Amino acid sequence: MEKGSTGATKKTQPILPCKDNSDEDTCGPNTHNSKEGTCGATAGRARWTLLRQVLCQKQTDSPEVKQVSVRRFATFDLFRRKKLSAQEHCDTSDDQWVEYRSVYYPEYSAFLRDNLGPLKVNEVLNSFDNTGNVCVWPSEEVMAHYCLQKRHIFKGAVCELGGGMTCLGGLMVAISADVKEVLLSDGNEKSIQNVCGVVERNRQAGKFGSTHVSSRVVRWDCEVDISALEGHFDTVMCADCLFLDQYRACLVDAIRRLLRPDGMALVFAPGRGETLTLFCQLAQQAGLCISQHQQYDAQVWDVHLKMLREGKQAYDENIHYPLLVTLTKGPQPVNQAQ
């Protein structure tokens, strides 16, 4: 049961970020792989089709387009995804609301908005990091599940950075943990517009209890954004935010400055070449203490091993399996994040 109930949301980089509006439940059981078979010239044509559809403000409906725009490995099957009927929500727009319910902690669920219409070309070209404007990525899904499992470690004020359209990890903290405040943030204005609606929808459903939940644009490279929140948070977290070279050092600085002296950051991200290593090096240079964990959750690890047996055509741990990195300003508490 959600807090205060009275009985009554990263990421590999797509060619261009575009929402998959298929009726197929891509986050339900047995949906680790999308259909295979697009390669070579077919994949090339699909990429051009994707670009053309964005320019023409059309929805993507071709299976070939979906394969090149969304990663083949879709989910660790940690949440069940149920579309709500018009009678189950009060939104009068065409937006589709879905309920994400934890498989392993089914007493916790959140409402997410699934359909915001086609991306506009000026949004694709001019917005700050559009990679979160797609869906719930595997790293975000894993972080949200981990937050439920470890909900007892959270206290005080919590902030999610780079949460994209859903901020599912921070949302789950707000719903399940005994915390005073949760800030859901992203550097992209379109993402935060959606998150604002998600927060209001879940607040109306009584999901947050007495926890104060808010959302705002936070760019890691913006001094005004960071200085306004400096030293405020007991926990800062993010999922798959390390792959953009130009923002990696800014993210490290933002985490360091936002944390209280005894605070902890939780970073979920795949190795993705050298990106995780480079992030850890920058964090150490900034004076942060780092601990890296590969096997941090039994359910996630079991799916990981199963997918490894299926081979890289379906699953590549370098880009799909999120490692957990914890960061503190001093020696880390023993077993707190394990």
Short mmCIF file of C-alpha atoms in Angstrom, two decimals, residues 56-328:
data_model
loop_
_atom_site.label_atom_id
_atom_site.label_comp_id
_atom_site.label_asym_id
_atom_site.label_seq_id
_atom_site.Cartn_x
_atom_site.Cartn_y
_atom_site.Cartn_z
CA CYS A 56 6.44 15.71 -40.65
CA GLN A 57 5.22 15.44 -37.03
CA LYS A 58 3.99 11.87 -37.53
CA GLN A 59 3.93 9.06 -35.01
CA THR A 60 6.30 6.14 -35.53
CA ASP A 61 4.29 3.10 -36.49
CA SER A 62 6.69 0.99 -38.55
CA PRO A 63 8.30 -1.99 -36.77
CA GLU A 64 11.54 -1.19 -38.61
CA VAL A 65 11.50 2.36 -37.26
CA LYS A 66 10.80 1.15 -33.73
CA GLN A 67 13.79 -1.18 -33.85
CA VAL A 68 16.30 1.51 -34.76
CA SER A 69 14.79 4.17 -32.50
CA VAL A 70 14.40 2.02 -29.37
CA ARG A 71 16.96 -0.41 -27.95
CA ARG A 72 16.36 -4.12 -28.57
CA PHE A 73 16.65 -5.02 -24.88
CA ALA A 74 13.66 -3.25 -23.36
CA THR A 75 13.22 -4.23 -19.73
CA PHE A 76 14.34 -6.27 -16.73
CA ASP A 77 10.66 -7.12 -16.09
CA LEU A 78 10.62 -5.37 -12.71
CA PHE A 79 7.35 -3.50 -13.25
CA ARG A 80 4.01 -4.44 -14.74
CA ARG A 81 2.62 -1.84 -17.08
CA LYS A 82 -1.15 -1.40 -17.36
CA LYS A 83 -2.83 1.16 -19.61
CA LEU A 84 -5.65 3.00 -17.88
CA SER A 85 -9.01 3.39 -19.53
CA ALA A 86 -10.59 6.82 -19.93
CA GLN A 87 -12.83 6.01 -16.97
CA GLU A 88 -9.80 5.36 -14.75
CA HIS A 89 -8.28 8.81 -15.15
CA CYS A 90 -9.68 12.30 -15.37
CA ASP A 91 -7.38 13.69 -18.07
CA THR A 92 -9.49 15.09 -20.91
CA SER A 93 -6.57 15.22 -23.35
CA ASP A 94 -5.46 12.45 -25.71
CA ASP A 95 -2.59 11.51 -23.38
CA GLN A 96 -2.45 7.87 -22.36
CA TRP A 97 -1.89 7.17 -18.67
CA VAL A 98 -0.35 3.91 -17.51
CA GLU A 99 0.13 2.34 -14.11
CA TYR A 100 3.59 1.00 -13.30
CA ARG A 101 3.32 -1.54 -10.50
CA SER A 102 6.32 -3.26 -8.97
CA VAL A 103 6.46 -7.00 -9.63
CA TYR A 104 8.37 -7.77 -6.42
CA TYR A 105 6.79 -5.05 -4.25
CA PRO A 106 3.26 -4.93 -5.68
CA GLU A 107 1.98 -2.68 -2.92
CA TYR A 108 3.80 0.18 -4.69
CA SER A 109 2.70 1.67 -8.00
CA ALA A 110 2.76 4.99 -9.85
CA PHE A 111 0.84 6.61 -12.68
CA LEU A 112 2.88 7.75 -15.69
CA ARG A 113 1.82 9.64 -18.78
CA ASP A 114 2.65 7.66 -21.88
CA ASN A 115 1.67 9.74 -24.92
CA LEU A 116 2.61 13.36 -25.42
CA GLY A 117 2.33 13.37 -29.21
CA PRO A 118 5.07 13.64 -31.83
CA LEU A 119 8.34 15.41 -31.17
CA LYS A 120 8.85 18.62 -33.10
CA VAL A 121 12.07 19.09 -35.04
CA ASN A 122 12.97 22.27 -33.13
CA GLU A 123 12.65 20.30 -29.87
CA VAL A 124 14.95 17.59 -31.20
CA LEU A 125 17.56 20.09 -32.36
CA ASN A 126 17.40 22.71 -29.60
CA SER A 127 16.44 20.98 -26.34
CA PHE A 128 18.91 19.97 -23.66
CA ASP A 129 19.53 16.21 -24.00
CA ASN A 130 16.43 14.56 -25.51
CA THR A 131 17.48 11.00 -24.65
CA GLY A 132 15.07 10.85 -21.72
CA ASN A 133 12.09 11.80 -23.90
CA VAL A 134 11.33 8.24 -24.93
CA CYS A 135 10.15 5.86 -22.20
CA VAL A 136 11.38 4.17 -19.03
CA TRP A 137 14.90 3.01 -19.87
CA PRO A 138 16.38 -0.14 -18.27
CA SER A 139 18.70 1.78 -15.93
CA GLU A 140 15.82 3.92 -14.65
CA GLU A 141 13.69 0.80 -14.21
CA VAL A 142 16.46 -0.89 -12.21
CA MET A 143 17.04 2.21 -10.08
CA ALA A 144 13.31 2.45 -9.30
CA HIS A 145 13.25 -1.21 -8.26
CA TYR A 146 16.36 -0.73 -6.12
CA CYS A 147 14.79 2.28 -4.42
CA LEU A 148 11.83 0.15 -3.40
CA GLN A 149 14.05 -2.63 -2.13
CA LYS A 150 16.22 -0.18 -0.15
CA ARG A 151 13.51 2.29 0.79
CA HIS A 152 14.65 2.20 4.43
CA ILE A 153 17.99 3.89 3.59
CA PHE A 154 16.37 7.12 2.39
CA LYS A 155 15.82 10.05 4.74
CA GLY A 156 15.34 13.80 4.66
CA ALA A 157 15.62 15.31 1.17
CA VAL A 158 16.15 13.31 -2.04
CA CYS A 159 16.86 14.55 -5.56
CA GLU A 160 16.83 12.72 -8.89
CA LEU A 161 18.96 14.31 -11.61
CA GLY A 162 18.38 13.66 -15.31
CA GLY A 163 15.16 11.73 -14.70
CA GLY A 164 13.74 12.29 -18.19
CA MET A 165 10.00 12.08 -18.84
CA THR A 166 9.20 9.90 -15.82
CA CYS A 167 11.73 10.25 -12.97
CA LEU A 168 10.49 6.79 -11.99
CA GLY A 169 13.26 6.22 -9.44
CA GLY A 170 12.57 9.42 -7.53
CA LEU A 171 8.86 8.81 -7.85
CA MET A 172 9.22 5.43 -6.14
CA VAL A 173 11.19 7.01 -3.30
CA ALA A 174 8.41 9.56 -2.85
CA ILE A 175 5.80 6.80 -2.77
CA SER A 176 7.56 4.25 -0.56
CA ALA A 177 10.17 5.91 1.68
CA ASP A 178 9.84 7.92 4.88
CA VAL A 179 11.34 11.14 3.52
CA LYS A 180 10.40 14.80 3.89
CA GLU A 181 11.09 15.99 0.37
CA VAL A 182 11.71 14.63 -3.14
CA LEU A 183 12.81 16.81 -6.07
CA LEU A 184 12.39 15.31 -9.55
CA SER A 185 14.57 17.05 -12.13
CA ASP A 186 15.85 17.02 -15.68
CA GLY A 187 17.60 19.54 -17.91
CA ASN A 188 14.95 19.27 -20.61
CA GLU A 189 11.88 21.50 -20.29
CA LYS A 190 9.60 19.12 -22.20
CA SER A 191 10.50 16.34 -19.78
CA ILE A 192 9.74 18.48 -16.74
CA GLN A 193 6.41 19.59 -18.20
CA ASN A 194 5.46 15.93 -18.28
CA VAL A 195 6.90 15.17 -14.84
CA CYS A 196 4.89 18.05 -13.39
CA GLY A 197 1.69 16.39 -14.66
CA VAL A 198 2.84 13.02 -13.35
CA VAL A 199 3.48 14.47 -9.89
CA GLU A 200 0.04 16.09 -9.78
CA ARG A 201 -1.70 12.91 -10.95
CA ASN A 202 -0.01 10.81 -8.26
CA ARG A 203 -0.59 13.46 -5.60
CA GLN A 204 -4.30 13.45 -6.37
CA ALA A 205 -4.23 9.66 -6.00
CA GLY A 206 -2.79 10.01 -2.49
CA LYS A 207 0.50 8.31 -3.34
CA PHE A 208 2.85 10.66 -1.50
CA GLY A 209 1.42 10.91 2.00
CA SER A 210 3.08 13.83 3.80
CA THR A 211 6.17 13.87 1.54
CA HIS A 212 6.61 17.13 -0.39
CA VAL A 213 7.22 16.25 -4.04
CA SER A 214 8.20 18.84 -6.65
CA SER A 215 9.75 19.01 -10.12
CA ARG A 216 11.94 21.56 -11.85
CA VAL A 217 14.47 22.03 -14.63
CA VAL A 218 17.99 21.50 -13.30
CA ARG A 219 20.85 21.79 -15.77
CA TRP A 220 24.10 20.52 -14.38
CA ASP A 221 26.04 23.18 -16.28
CA CYS A 222 23.89 26.06 -14.97
CA GLU A 223 25.35 27.83 -11.95
CA VAL A 224 22.00 29.38 -11.04
CA ASP A 225 20.29 25.96 -10.97
CA ILE A 226 23.00 24.29 -8.89
CA SER A 227 23.72 27.10 -6.42
CA ALA A 228 20.03 27.33 -5.51
CA LEU A 229 20.12 23.71 -4.29
CA GLU A 230 23.65 23.50 -2.90
CA GLY A 231 24.16 21.31 0.15
CA HIS A 232 20.46 20.48 0.44
CA PHE A 233 20.11 16.74 -0.23
CA ASP A 234 20.74 13.61 1.80
CA THR A 235 20.53 11.50 -1.37
CA VAL A 236 21.14 12.42 -5.00
CA MET A 237 20.54 9.80 -7.68
CA CYS A 238 20.59 9.42 -11.43
CA ALA A 239 20.28 6.66 -14.04
CA ASP A 240 22.32 6.34 -17.25
CA CYS A 241 23.41 9.99 -17.38
CA LEU A 242 27.11 9.50 -18.02
CA PHE A 243 27.47 9.06 -21.78
CA LEU A 244 27.41 12.72 -22.91
CA ASP A 245 31.04 13.81 -22.80
CA GLN A 246 30.30 17.52 -22.57
CA TYR A 247 28.21 17.17 -19.39
CA ARG A 248 30.06 14.45 -17.45
CA ALA A 249 32.26 16.80 -15.42
CA CYS A 250 29.25 19.06 -14.78
CA LEU A 251 27.30 16.11 -13.40
CA VAL A 252 30.13 15.25 -10.99
CA ASP A 253 30.25 18.86 -9.80
CA ALA A 254 26.47 19.00 -9.42
CA ILE A 255 26.40 15.82 -7.33
CA ARG A 256 29.23 17.05 -5.11
CA ARG A 257 27.61 20.42 -4.51
CA LEU A 258 24.04 19.20 -4.01
CA LEU A 259 24.96 16.62 -1.38
CA ARG A 260 25.03 17.40 2.30
CA PRO A 261 28.33 16.60 4.04
CA ASP A 262 27.05 13.17 5.11
CA GLY A 263 24.96 12.56 1.99
CA MET A 264 25.22 9.78 -0.60
CA ALA A 265 24.76 9.65 -4.36
CA LEU A 266 23.44 6.57 -6.18
CA VAL A 267 24.43 6.35 -9.84
CA PHE A 268 23.13 3.54 -12.05
CA ALA A 269 24.79 3.24 -15.44
CA PRO A 270 26.22 0.62 -17.79
CA GLY A 271 29.91 0.64 -18.57
CA ARG A 272 29.19 1.92 -22.09
CA GLY A 273 32.79 1.84 -23.27
CA GLU A 274 34.89 4.11 -21.08
CA THR A 275 32.09 6.42 -19.96
CA LEU A 276 31.58 4.94 -16.49
CA THR A 277 35.34 4.73 -15.89
CA LEU A 278 35.79 8.36 -16.94
CA PHE A 279 32.97 9.44 -14.63
CA CYS A 280 34.56 7.62 -11.68
CA GLN A 281 37.92 9.21 -12.43
CA LEU A 282 36.36 12.68 -12.46
CA ALA A 283 34.51 11.95 -9.21
CA GLN A 284 37.72 10.86 -7.50
CA GLN A 285 39.49 13.98 -8.75
CA ALA A 286 36.65 16.02 -7.23
CA GLY A 287 37.35 14.43 -3.84
CA LEU A 288 34.39 12.04 -3.75
CA CYS A 289 34.71 8.54 -2.29
CA ILE A 290 33.52 5.88 -4.73
CA SER A 291 32.27 2.33 -4.37
CA GLN A 292 31.23 0.28 -7.42
CA HIS A 293 28.83 -2.68 -7.24
CA GLN A 294 28.08 -5.23 -9.95
CA GLN A 295 25.83 -7.67 -8.10
CA TYR A 296 23.48 -5.53 -6.00
CA ASP A 297 20.05 -7.14 -6.54
CA ALA A 298 19.11 -10.82 -6.94
CA GLN A 299 16.28 -10.28 -9.44
CA VAL A 300 18.28 -7.96 -11.67
CA TRP A 301 21.28 -10.28 -11.56
CA ASP A 302 19.19 -13.30 -12.54
CA VAL A 303 17.83 -11.49 -15.62
CA HIS A 304 21.35 -10.36 -16.47
CA LEU A 305 22.70 -13.92 -16.42
CA LYS A 306 19.77 -15.19 -18.46
CA MET A 307 20.28 -12.52 -21.12
CA LEU A 308 24.03 -13.19 -21.29
CA ARG A 309 23.22 -16.74 -22.33
CA GLU A 310 21.11 -15.43 -25.21
CA GLY A 311 24.07 -13.59 -26.74
CA LYS A 312 24.92 -10.05 -27.83
CA GLN A 313 22.39 -10.00 -30.66
CA ALA A 314 19.78 -9.50 -27.95
CA TYR A 315 21.76 -8.19 -25.00
CA ASP A 316 25.12 -6.52 -24.50
CA GLU A 317 26.04 -5.94 -20.85
CA ASN A 318 28.31 -3.06 -21.86
CA ILE A 319 25.25 -1.00 -22.83
CA HIS A 320 22.37 -2.75 -21.06
CA TYR A 321 23.46 -3.83 -17.57
CA PRO A 322 23.61 -0.93 -15.10
CA LEU A 323 26.32 -1.01 -12.49
CA LEU A 324 25.74 0.77 -9.20
CA VAL A 325 28.20 3.45 -8.15
CA THR A 326 27.81 5.09 -4.75
CA LEU A 327 29.54 8.38 -3.98
CA THR A 328 30.05 10.22 -0.70
#
